Each structure stands twice: as structure tokens, then as C-alpha cells.
Amino acid sequence: QIGVDQSQVCPKAYVAMVLSTSLLVGVVLLLACLFRLGFLVTFLGHPVTSGFTTGSAIIIGLSQLKYFLGYKVPHSHSVLEIVIAMVENIHLLKPAPMGLGLTWLGFLLASKKLAHTDKRFRMLLPLGPLLGCVVGILLVWQCPSLRERYSVEYVGDIPEGIFPVSLKDLRFDLAFIKKHMMTAISAAL
């Protein structure tokens, strides 16, 4: 199904696959540690690691823009699809989330700059994001009109506990390992 998150199509199978793949990544990392294979990363060229990191940052950054824009952006691994969807739906832009997002981004950049230029404010480097989170939480909590009138989204109630996980849901058979080993290795790098 196009435009639907994979976890919504078959949630039980999706959770089982995610947990099984995570376990496989853990096994790969454990084996790499036991056999001291960390040196293999040095064979990856700087352009490869830099390109991978930059590509990941672009995709993650674009996926977070929906919170700035105030409207849903479809999930995709294609940067072009995300950008096209954002441009097509620009008429849905909500000014309040955009203004708050730009204000907080400006605060984070300014606190980082101030921390680097004046040693008296160096604690802003680690505390700036935390301070921004606390002020943002208090602002959205204390100003219900931001949520109700201006469509500023927030997390809301968080359910207690952890979802039930059963070992019978984990897949760790040879077919699964063959299919997902490359994913596990690339995630482990």
C-alpha cells in the first residue's frame, strides 16, 4: 500500500521483524567485538562514511520538517518524493508551528555560537537543548490555545508499561538470517 507506514499494515509482524533484526544486529556487534573487527571500518573510505552520514542527516532532517510545517509529510526513503510532497502541500503550512520551530532552531544555534565564543557560557553547549525542551514543554502545556487554536502538536499521554513481547514472535531461523544479514551488518557499521 502506497503512503501507508509499514508498521500500520501488519503491526504484529512488523514488531516481530524489528525485534528479530535488532537481535541480529546485536549478535553481529557482539561477534565483531569478540573477533576485534573494528579495524575493518578503516577500509571504508572517508567519502563513503561522509556520504552515508550526510545522506542520513538529509533524510532525517526532511522527515522532521513536518513538525515545522505543521502538516503531515508522507514517509519515504526518497528525498525527491519528500521534497515534492512538501512543495505540493505548502498551502497547508501552519504559521504557529513554523514560528515556534524557527524560534527554537534560532535559540539552539545562538546558544551553540555563544558557548563557543564566550567561555562563561560554555555550559549552554550541553544545556541549551535541554533548556529549549523544558521551555517548549512548559509553553505548550501552559498555553492550551497553541494546541487547540494554532495546531501545535504535542506527544500527549504516553501509555504505561511496555508492549508484551513474546520470544515465540522472534524469528531467528536460517532463512531470516540470510535475508536480513546485510541489513544487520550495515546497521552495525
Coordinates of N, CA and C in Angstrom, one line a residue:
Q1 N 0.8 -1.2 0.0 CA 0.0 0.0 0.0 C 0.9 1.2 0.0
I2 N 0.6 2.1 -0.9 CA 1.4 3.3 -1.1 C 0.9 4.4 -0.1
G3 N 1.9 5.0 0.6 CA 1.6 6.1 1.5 C 1.2 5.7 2.9
V4 N 1.3 4.3 3.2 CA 0.9 3.8 4.5 C 2.2 3.3 5.1
D5 N 2.4 3.6 6.4 CA 3.6 3.2 7.1 C 3.5 1.7 7.2
Q6 N 4.7 1.0 7.1 CA 4.7 -0.5 7.1 C 4.2 -1.0 8.4
S7 N 4.5 -0.3 9.5 CA 4.0 -0.7 10.8 C 2.5 -0.7 11.0
Q8 N 1.8 0.0 10.1 CA 0.4 0.0 10.2 C -0.3 -1.1 9.4
V9 N 0.4 -1.6 8.4 CA -0.2 -2.7 7.5 C -0.3 -4.0 8.3
C10 N 0.7 -4.4 9.0 CA 0.7 -5.6 9.8 C 1.6 -5.4 11.0
P11 N 1.0 -4.8 12.1 CA 1.8 -4.3 13.2 C 2.5 -5.5 13.9
K12 N 1.8 -6.6 14.1 CA 2.4 -7.7 14.9 C 3.6 -8.3 14.1
A13 N 3.5 -8.5 12.8 CA 4.6 -9.0 12.0 C 5.8 -8.0 12.0
Y14 N 5.4 -6.7 11.9 CA 6.4 -5.6 11.9 C 7.2 -5.6 13.2
V15 N 6.5 -5.7 14.3 CA 7.2 -5.7 15.6 C 8.2 -6.9 15.7
A16 N 7.7 -8.0 15.3 CA 8.5 -9.2 15.3 C 9.7 -9.1 14.4
M17 N 9.6 -8.5 13.2 CA 10.7 -8.3 12.3 C 11.7 -7.3 12.9
V18 N 11.2 -6.2 13.5 CA 12.1 -5.2 14.1 C 12.9 -5.8 15.2
L19 N 12.2 -6.5 16.1 CA 12.9 -7.1 17.2 C 13.9 -8.2 16.8
S20 N 13.5 -9.0 15.8 CA 14.4 -10.0 15.3 C 15.7 -9.4 14.7
T21 N 15.4 -8.4 13.9 CA 16.6 -7.7 13.2 C 17.5 -7.0 14.2
S22 N 16.9 -6.4 15.3 CA 17.7 -5.8 16.3 C 18.5 -6.8 17.0
L23 N 18.0 -8.0 17.3 CA 18.7 -9.1 17.9 C 19.9 -9.5 17.0
L24 N 19.6 -9.6 15.7 CA 20.6 -10.0 14.7 C 21.7 -8.9 14.7
V25 N 21.4 -7.7 14.8 CA 22.4 -6.6 14.8 C 23.2 -6.7 16.1
G26 N 22.6 -7.0 17.2 CA 23.3 -7.2 18.4 C 24.3 -8.4 18.3
V27 N 23.9 -9.5 17.7 CA 24.8 -10.6 17.5 C 26.0 -10.3 16.7
V28 N 25.7 -9.5 15.6 CA 26.8 -9.1 14.7 C 27.8 -8.2 15.5
L29 N 27.3 -7.3 16.2 CA 28.2 -6.4 17.0 C 28.9 -7.2 18.1
L30 N 28.3 -8.1 18.7 CA 29.0 -9.0 19.7 C 30.1 -9.8 19.0
L31 N 29.8 -10.4 17.9 CA 30.9 -11.1 17.2 C 32.0 -10.2 16.7
A32 N 31.7 -9.1 16.2 CA 32.7 -8.1 15.8 C 33.6 -7.7 16.9
C33 N 33.0 -7.6 18.1 CA 33.8 -7.2 19.3 C 34.6 -8.4 19.7
L34 N 34.1 -9.6 19.7 CA 34.9 -10.7 20.2 C 36.0 -11.0 19.3
F35 N 35.8 -10.8 17.9 CA 36.9 -11.1 17.0 C 37.7 -9.8 16.6
R36 N 37.5 -8.7 17.4 CA 38.2 -7.5 17.2 C 38.2 -7.0 15.8
L37 N 37.1 -6.9 15.2 CA 36.9 -6.5 13.8 C 36.7 -5.0 13.6
G38 N 36.9 -4.2 14.6 CA 36.7 -2.7 14.5 C 37.6 -2.1 13.4
F39 N 38.8 -2.7 13.2 CA 39.7 -2.2 12.2 C 39.2 -2.2 10.8
L40 N 38.1 -3.0 10.5 CA 37.6 -3.1 9.2 C 36.9 -1.7 8.7
V41 N 36.5 -1.0 9.7 CA 35.9 0.3 9.4 C 36.9 1.3 8.7
T42 N 38.1 1.1 9.0 CA 39.2 2.0 8.4 C 39.3 1.7 6.9
F43 N 38.8 0.6 6.4 CA 38.9 0.3 5.0 C 37.7 1.0 4.2
L44 N 36.7 1.5 5.0 CA 35.7 2.3 4.3 C 36.3 3.7 4.1
G45 N 36.3 4.2 2.9 CA 36.9 5.5 2.6 C 36.1 6.6 3.3
H46 N 36.8 7.7 3.5 CA 36.2 8.9 4.1 C 34.9 9.4 3.2
P47 N 35.0 9.4 1.9 CA 33.8 9.8 1.1 C 32.6 8.9 1.4
V48 N 32.9 7.6 1.6 CA 31.8 6.6 1.8 C 31.1 6.9 3.1
T49 N 31.9 7.1 4.2 CA 31.3 7.3 5.5 C 30.7 8.7 5.6
S50 N 31.4 9.7 4.9 CA 30.8 11.0 4.9 C 29.5 11.1 4.1
G51 N 29.5 10.4 3.0 CA 28.3 10.4 2.2 C 27.1 9.7 2.8
F52 N 27.4 8.6 3.5 CA 26.4 7.9 4.3 C 25.8 8.8 5.4
T53 N 26.7 9.4 6.1 CA 26.3 10.3 7.2 C 25.5 11.5 6.7
T54 N 25.9 12.1 5.7 CA 25.2 13.2 5.1 C 23.9 12.8 4.5
G55 N 23.8 11.7 3.8 CA 22.5 11.2 3.3 C 21.5 11.0 4.4
S56 N 22.0 10.3 5.5 CA 21.2 10.0 6.6 C 20.7 11.3 7.3
A57 N 21.5 12.3 7.4 CA 21.2 13.5 8.0 C 20.1 14.3 7.2
I58 N 20.2 14.2 5.9 CA 19.3 14.9 5.0 C 17.9 14.2 5.1
I59 N 17.9 12.9 5.1 CA 16.6 12.2 5.2 C 15.9 12.4 6.5
I60 N 16.7 12.3 7.6 CA 16.2 12.5 9.0 C 15.7 14.0 9.1
G61 N 16.5 14.9 8.6 CA 16.1 16.3 8.7 C 14.8 16.6 7.9
L62 N 14.7 16.1 6.7 CA 13.5 16.3 6.0 C 12.3 15.6 6.6
S63 N 12.5 14.5 7.3 CA 11.4 13.8 7.9 C 10.9 14.6 9.2
Q64 N 11.8 15.4 9.7 CA 11.4 16.2 10.9 C 10.8 17.6 10.5
L65 N 10.9 17.9 9.3 CA 10.3 19.2 8.8 C 8.8 19.3 9.0
K66 N 8.1 18.1 9.0 CA 6.7 18.1 9.2 C 6.3 18.8 10.5
Y67 N 7.1 18.8 11.5 CA 6.8 19.4 12.7 C 7.0 20.9 12.6
F68 N 7.9 21.4 11.8 CA 8.0 22.8 11.5 C 6.8 23.3 10.6
L69 N 6.5 22.5 9.6 CA 5.5 23.0 8.7 C 4.1 22.9 9.2
G70 N 3.8 21.9 10.1 CA 2.5 21.8 10.7 C 1.6 20.9 9.9
Y71 N 2.1 20.2 9.0 CA 1.2 19.2 8.2 C 2.0 17.9 8.0
K72 N 1.3 16.9 7.7 CA 1.8 15.6 7.5 C 2.6 15.5 6.2
V73 N 3.8 14.9 6.3 CA 4.6 14.7 5.1 C 4.7 13.1 5.0
P74 N 4.4 12.6 3.8 CA 4.5 11.1 3.7 C 5.9 10.5 4.0
H75 N 5.9 9.4 4.5 CA 7.2 8.7 4.8 C 7.7 8.2 3.5
S76 N 9.0 8.3 3.3 CA 9.7 7.8 2.1 C 11.2 7.8 2.3
H77 N 11.8 6.9 1.6 CA 13.3 6.8 1.6 C 13.9 7.7 0.5
S78 N 13.0 8.2 -0.3 CA 13.4 9.1 -1.4 C 13.3 10.5 -1.1
V79 N 14.4 11.2 -1.1 CA 14.5 12.7 -0.8 C 13.6 13.4 -1.8
L80 N 13.6 13.0 -3.0 CA 12.8 13.7 -4.1 C 11.3 13.6 -3.8
E81 N 10.9 12.4 -3.4 CA 9.4 12.3 -3.0 C 9.0 13.1 -1.9
I82 N 9.9 13.2 -0.8 CA 9.6 14.0 0.3 C 9.5 15.5 0.0
V83 N 10.5 16.0 -0.8 CA 10.5 17.4 -1.2 C 9.3 17.7 -2.1
I84 N 9.0 16.9 -3.0 CA 7.8 17.1 -3.9 C 6.5 17.2 -3.1
A85 N 6.4 16.2 -2.1 CA 5.2 16.3 -1.3 C 5.1 17.5 -0.4
M86 N 6.2 18.0 0.1 CA 6.3 19.2 0.9 C 5.9 20.4 0.0
V87 N 6.4 20.5 -1.2 CA 6.1 21.6 -2.1 C 4.6 21.6 -2.5
E88 N 4.1 20.4 -2.8 CA 2.7 20.3 -3.3 C 1.7 20.7 -2.2
N89 N 2.1 20.5 -0.9 CA 1.2 20.7 0.2 C 1.6 22.0 1.0
I90 N 2.4 22.9 0.4 CA 2.8 24.1 1.1 C 1.7 25.0 1.5
H91 N 0.5 24.9 0.8 CA -0.6 25.7 1.2 C -1.2 25.3 2.5
L92 N -0.8 24.1 3.0 CA -1.3 23.6 4.4 C -0.4 24.1 5.5
L93 N 0.6 24.9 5.2 CA 1.6 25.4 6.2 C 0.8 26.2 7.3
K94 N 1.2 25.8 8.5 CA 0.6 26.5 9.7 C 1.7 27.4 10.3
P95 N 1.4 28.7 10.4 CA 2.4 29.7 10.9 C 2.8 29.4 12.3
A96 N 2.0 29.0 13.3 CA 2.4 28.8 14.7 C 3.5 27.8 14.8
P97 N 3.3 26.6 14.3 CA 4.4 25.6 14.4 C 5.7 26.0 13.7
M98 N 5.5 26.7 12.6 CA 6.7 27.2 11.9 C 7.4 28.3 12.7
G99 N 6.7 29.2 13.3 CA 7.3 30.2 14.1 C 8.0 29.7 15.3
L100 N 7.3 28.7 16.0 CA 7.9 28.1 17.2 C 9.2 27.3 16.8
G101 N 9.1 26.6 15.7 CA 10.2 25.8 15.2 C 11.4 26.6 14.9
L102 N 11.2 27.7 14.1 CA 12.3 28.6 13.8 C 12.8 29.3 15.0
T103 N 12.0 29.7 16.0 CA 12.4 30.3 17.2 C 13.4 29.3 18.0
W104 N 13.0 28.1 18.1 CA 13.8 27.1 18.8 C 15.1 26.8 18.1
L105 N 15.0 26.7 16.8 CA 16.2 26.5 16.0 C 17.2 27.6 16.2
G106 N 16.6 28.8 16.1 CA 17.5 30.0 16.3 C 18.1 30.0 17.7
F107 N 17.3 29.6 18.7 CA 17.9 29.5 20.1 C 19.0 28.5 20.2
L108 N 18.8 27.3 19.6 CA 19.8 26.3 19.6 C 21.1 26.8 18.9
L109 N 21.0 27.4 17.8 CA 22.2 27.8 17.0 C 22.8 29.0 17.8
A110 N 22.0 29.9 18.4 CA 22.6 31.0 19.1 C 23.3 30.5 20.4
S111 N 22.7 29.6 21.1 CA 23.4 29.1 22.3 C 24.7 28.3 22.0
K112 N 24.7 27.6 20.9 CA 25.9 26.9 20.5 C 27.0 27.9 20.1
K113 N 26.6 29.0 19.4 CA 27.6 30.0 19.0 C 28.1 30.7 20.2
L114 N 27.2 31.1 21.1 CA 27.6 31.8 22.3 C 28.5 30.9 23.2
A115 N 28.2 29.7 23.3 CA 29.1 28.7 24.1 C 30.5 28.6 23.5
H116 N 30.6 28.7 22.2 CA 31.9 28.6 21.6 C 32.7 29.9 21.6
T117 N 32.0 31.1 21.6 CA 32.7 32.4 21.6 C 33.0 32.9 23.0
D118 N 32.2 32.6 24.0 CA 32.5 33.1 25.3 C 32.5 31.9 26.3
K119 N 33.7 31.7 26.9 CA 33.9 30.6 27.8 C 32.9 30.6 29.0
R120 N 32.4 31.8 29.4 CA 31.5 31.9 30.5 C 30.2 31.2 30.2
F121 N 29.8 31.0 29.0 CA 28.6 30.4 28.6 C 28.8 29.0 28.0
R122 N 29.9 28.4 28.3 CA 30.2 27.0 27.7 C 29.2 26.0 28.1
M123 N 28.6 26.2 29.3 CA 27.6 25.2 29.7 C 26.3 25.2 28.9
L124 N 26.1 26.3 28.0 CA 25.0 26.3 27.1 C 25.1 25.2 26.1
L125 N 26.3 24.8 25.8 CA 26.5 23.7 24.8 C 25.7 22.5 25.1
P126 N 25.9 21.9 26.3 CA 25.1 20.7 26.6 C 23.7 21.1 27.2
L127 N 23.6 22.2 27.8 CA 22.3 22.6 28.5 C 21.4 23.3 27.6
G128 N 21.8 23.9 26.5 CA 20.9 24.6 25.5 C 19.8 23.8 25.0
P129 N 20.0 22.6 24.5 CA 18.9 21.7 24.0 C 18.0 21.3 25.2
L130 N 18.5 21.0 26.3 CA 17.7 20.7 27.5 C 16.8 21.9 27.9
L131 N 17.4 23.0 28.0 CA 16.7 24.2 28.3 C 15.6 24.5 27.3
G132 N 15.9 24.4 26.0 CA 14.9 24.5 25.0 C 13.7 23.6 25.1
C133 N 14.0 22.3 25.5 CA 13.0 21.3 25.7 C 12.1 21.7 26.8
V134 N 12.7 22.1 27.9 CA 11.9 22.4 29.1 C 11.0 23.6 28.9
V135 N 11.6 24.6 28.3 CA 10.8 25.8 28.0 C 9.7 25.5 27.0
G136 N 10.0 24.7 26.0 CA 9.0 24.3 25.0 C 7.8 23.5 25.6
I137 N 8.2 22.6 26.5 CA 7.2 21.8 27.1 C 6.3 22.7 28.0
L138 N 6.9 23.5 28.8 CA 6.1 24.4 29.6 C 5.2 25.4 28.8
L139 N 5.7 25.9 27.7 CA 4.9 26.8 26.9 C 3.7 26.1 26.3
V140 N 3.9 24.9 25.7 CA 2.8 24.2 25.1 C 1.8 23.7 26.2
W141 N 2.3 23.3 27.3 CA 1.5 22.9 28.4 C 0.6 24.0 29.0
Q142 N 1.3 25.2 29.2 CA 0.6 26.3 29.8 C -0.2 27.2 28.9
C143 N -0.1 27.0 27.6 CA -0.8 27.8 26.6 C -1.7 26.8 25.8
P144 N -2.9 26.4 26.3 CA -3.7 25.5 25.5 C -4.1 26.0 24.2
S145 N -4.2 27.3 24.0 CA -4.6 27.9 22.7 C -3.6 27.5 21.6
L146 N -2.3 27.3 22.0 CA -1.3 26.8 21.0 C -1.7 25.5 20.4
R147 N -2.2 24.6 21.3 CA -2.6 23.2 20.9 C -4.0 23.3 20.2
E148 N -4.9 24.0 20.7 CA -6.3 23.9 20.3 C -6.6 24.8 19.1
R149 N -6.1 26.1 19.1 CA -6.4 27.0 18.1 C -5.3 27.0 16.9
Y150 N -4.1 26.9 17.3 CA -3.0 27.0 16.4 C -2.3 25.7 15.9
S151 N -2.9 24.6 16.2 CA -2.5 23.3 15.7 C -1.0 22.9 16.0
V152 N -0.5 23.3 17.2 CA 0.8 22.9 17.6 C 0.7 21.5 18.2
E153 N 1.3 20.6 17.6 CA 1.2 19.2 18.0 C 2.1 18.9 19.2
Y154 N 1.7 18.0 20.0 CA 2.5 17.5 21.1 C 2.3 16.0 21.3
V155 N 3.2 15.4 22.1 CA 3.1 14.0 22.3 C 1.8 13.5 22.9
G156 N 1.4 14.2 23.9 CA 0.2 13.8 24.6 C 0.5 12.7 25.7
D157 N -0.6 11.9 26.0 CA -0.4 10.9 27.0 C 0.4 9.8 26.5
I158 N 1.3 9.3 27.3 CA 2.2 8.2 27.0 C 1.7 7.0 27.7
P159 N 1.4 5.9 27.0 CA 0.8 4.7 27.7 C 1.9 4.1 28.7
E160 N 1.4 3.6 29.8 CA 2.3 3.0 30.8 C 2.7 1.6 30.3
G161 N 3.9 1.2 30.8 CA 4.4 -0.1 30.6 C 5.0 -0.3 29.2
I162 N 5.3 -1.5 28.9 CA 5.9 -1.9 27.6 C 5.0 -2.9 27.0
F163 N 5.0 -2.8 25.7 CA 4.1 -3.8 24.9 C 4.6 -5.2 25.2
P164 N 3.7 -6.1 25.2 CA 4.1 -7.5 25.5 C 4.9 -8.1 24.4
V165 N 6.0 -8.6 24.7 CA 6.9 -9.3 23.7 C 7.0 -10.7 24.1
S166 N 6.9 -11.5 23.1 CA 7.0 -13.0 23.3 C 8.1 -13.5 22.5
L167 N 8.9 -14.4 23.1 CA 10.0 -15.0 22.3 C 9.6 -15.8 21.1
K168 N 8.3 -16.3 21.2 CA 7.8 -17.0 20.0 C 7.6 -16.1 18.8
D169 N 7.5 -14.8 19.0 CA 7.4 -13.9 17.9 C 8.7 -13.6 17.2
L170 N 9.8 -13.9 17.9 CA 11.2 -13.6 17.3 C 11.5 -14.7 16.2
R171 N 12.0 -14.2 15.1 CA 12.4 -15.1 14.1 C 13.9 -15.1 14.0
F172 N 14.5 -16.2 14.1 CA 15.9 -16.3 14.1 C 16.4 -17.6 13.3
D173 N 15.6 -18.0 12.3 CA 15.9 -19.1 11.5 C 16.8 -18.8 10.4
L174 N 17.3 -19.8 9.7 CA 18.4 -19.6 8.7 C 17.8 -18.7 7.6
A175 N 16.6 -18.9 7.2 CA 16.0 -18.0 6.1 C 16.0 -16.6 6.5
F176 N 15.6 -16.3 7.7 CA 15.6 -14.9 8.2 C 17.0 -14.3 8.2
I177 N 17.9 -15.1 8.7 CA 19.3 -14.6 8.8 C 19.9 -14.3 7.5
K178 N 19.6 -15.2 6.5 CA 20.1 -14.9 5.1 C 19.5 -13.7 4.5
K179 N 18.2 -13.5 4.8 CA 17.5 -12.3 4.2 C 18.0 -11.0 4.8
H180 N 18.2 -11.0 6.1 CA 18.5 -9.8 6.8 C 19.9 -9.5 7.3
M181 N 20.8 -10.4 7.0 CA 22.2 -10.3 7.5 C 22.9 -9.0 6.9
M182 N 22.7 -8.7 5.7 CA 23.3 -7.5 5.1 C 22.8 -6.2 5.8
T183 N 21.5 -6.2 6.1 CA 20.9 -5.1 6.9 C 21.5 -5.0 8.3
A184 N 21.7 -6.1 8.9 CA 22.3 -6.2 10.2 C 23.7 -5.7 10.2
I185 N 24.5 -6.1 9.2 CA 25.9 -5.7 9.1 C 26.0 -4.2 8.8
S186 N 25.2 -3.7 7.9 CA 25.2 -2.3 7.6 C 24.8 -1.4 8.8
A187 N 23.8 -1.9 9.6 CA 23.4 -1.2 10.8 C 24.4 -1.2 11.9
A188 N 25.2 -2.3 11.9 CA 26.3 -2.5 12.9 C 27.4 -1.6 12.6
L189 N 27.6 -1.2 11.3 CA 28.8 -0.4 11.0 C 28.5 1.0 11.5

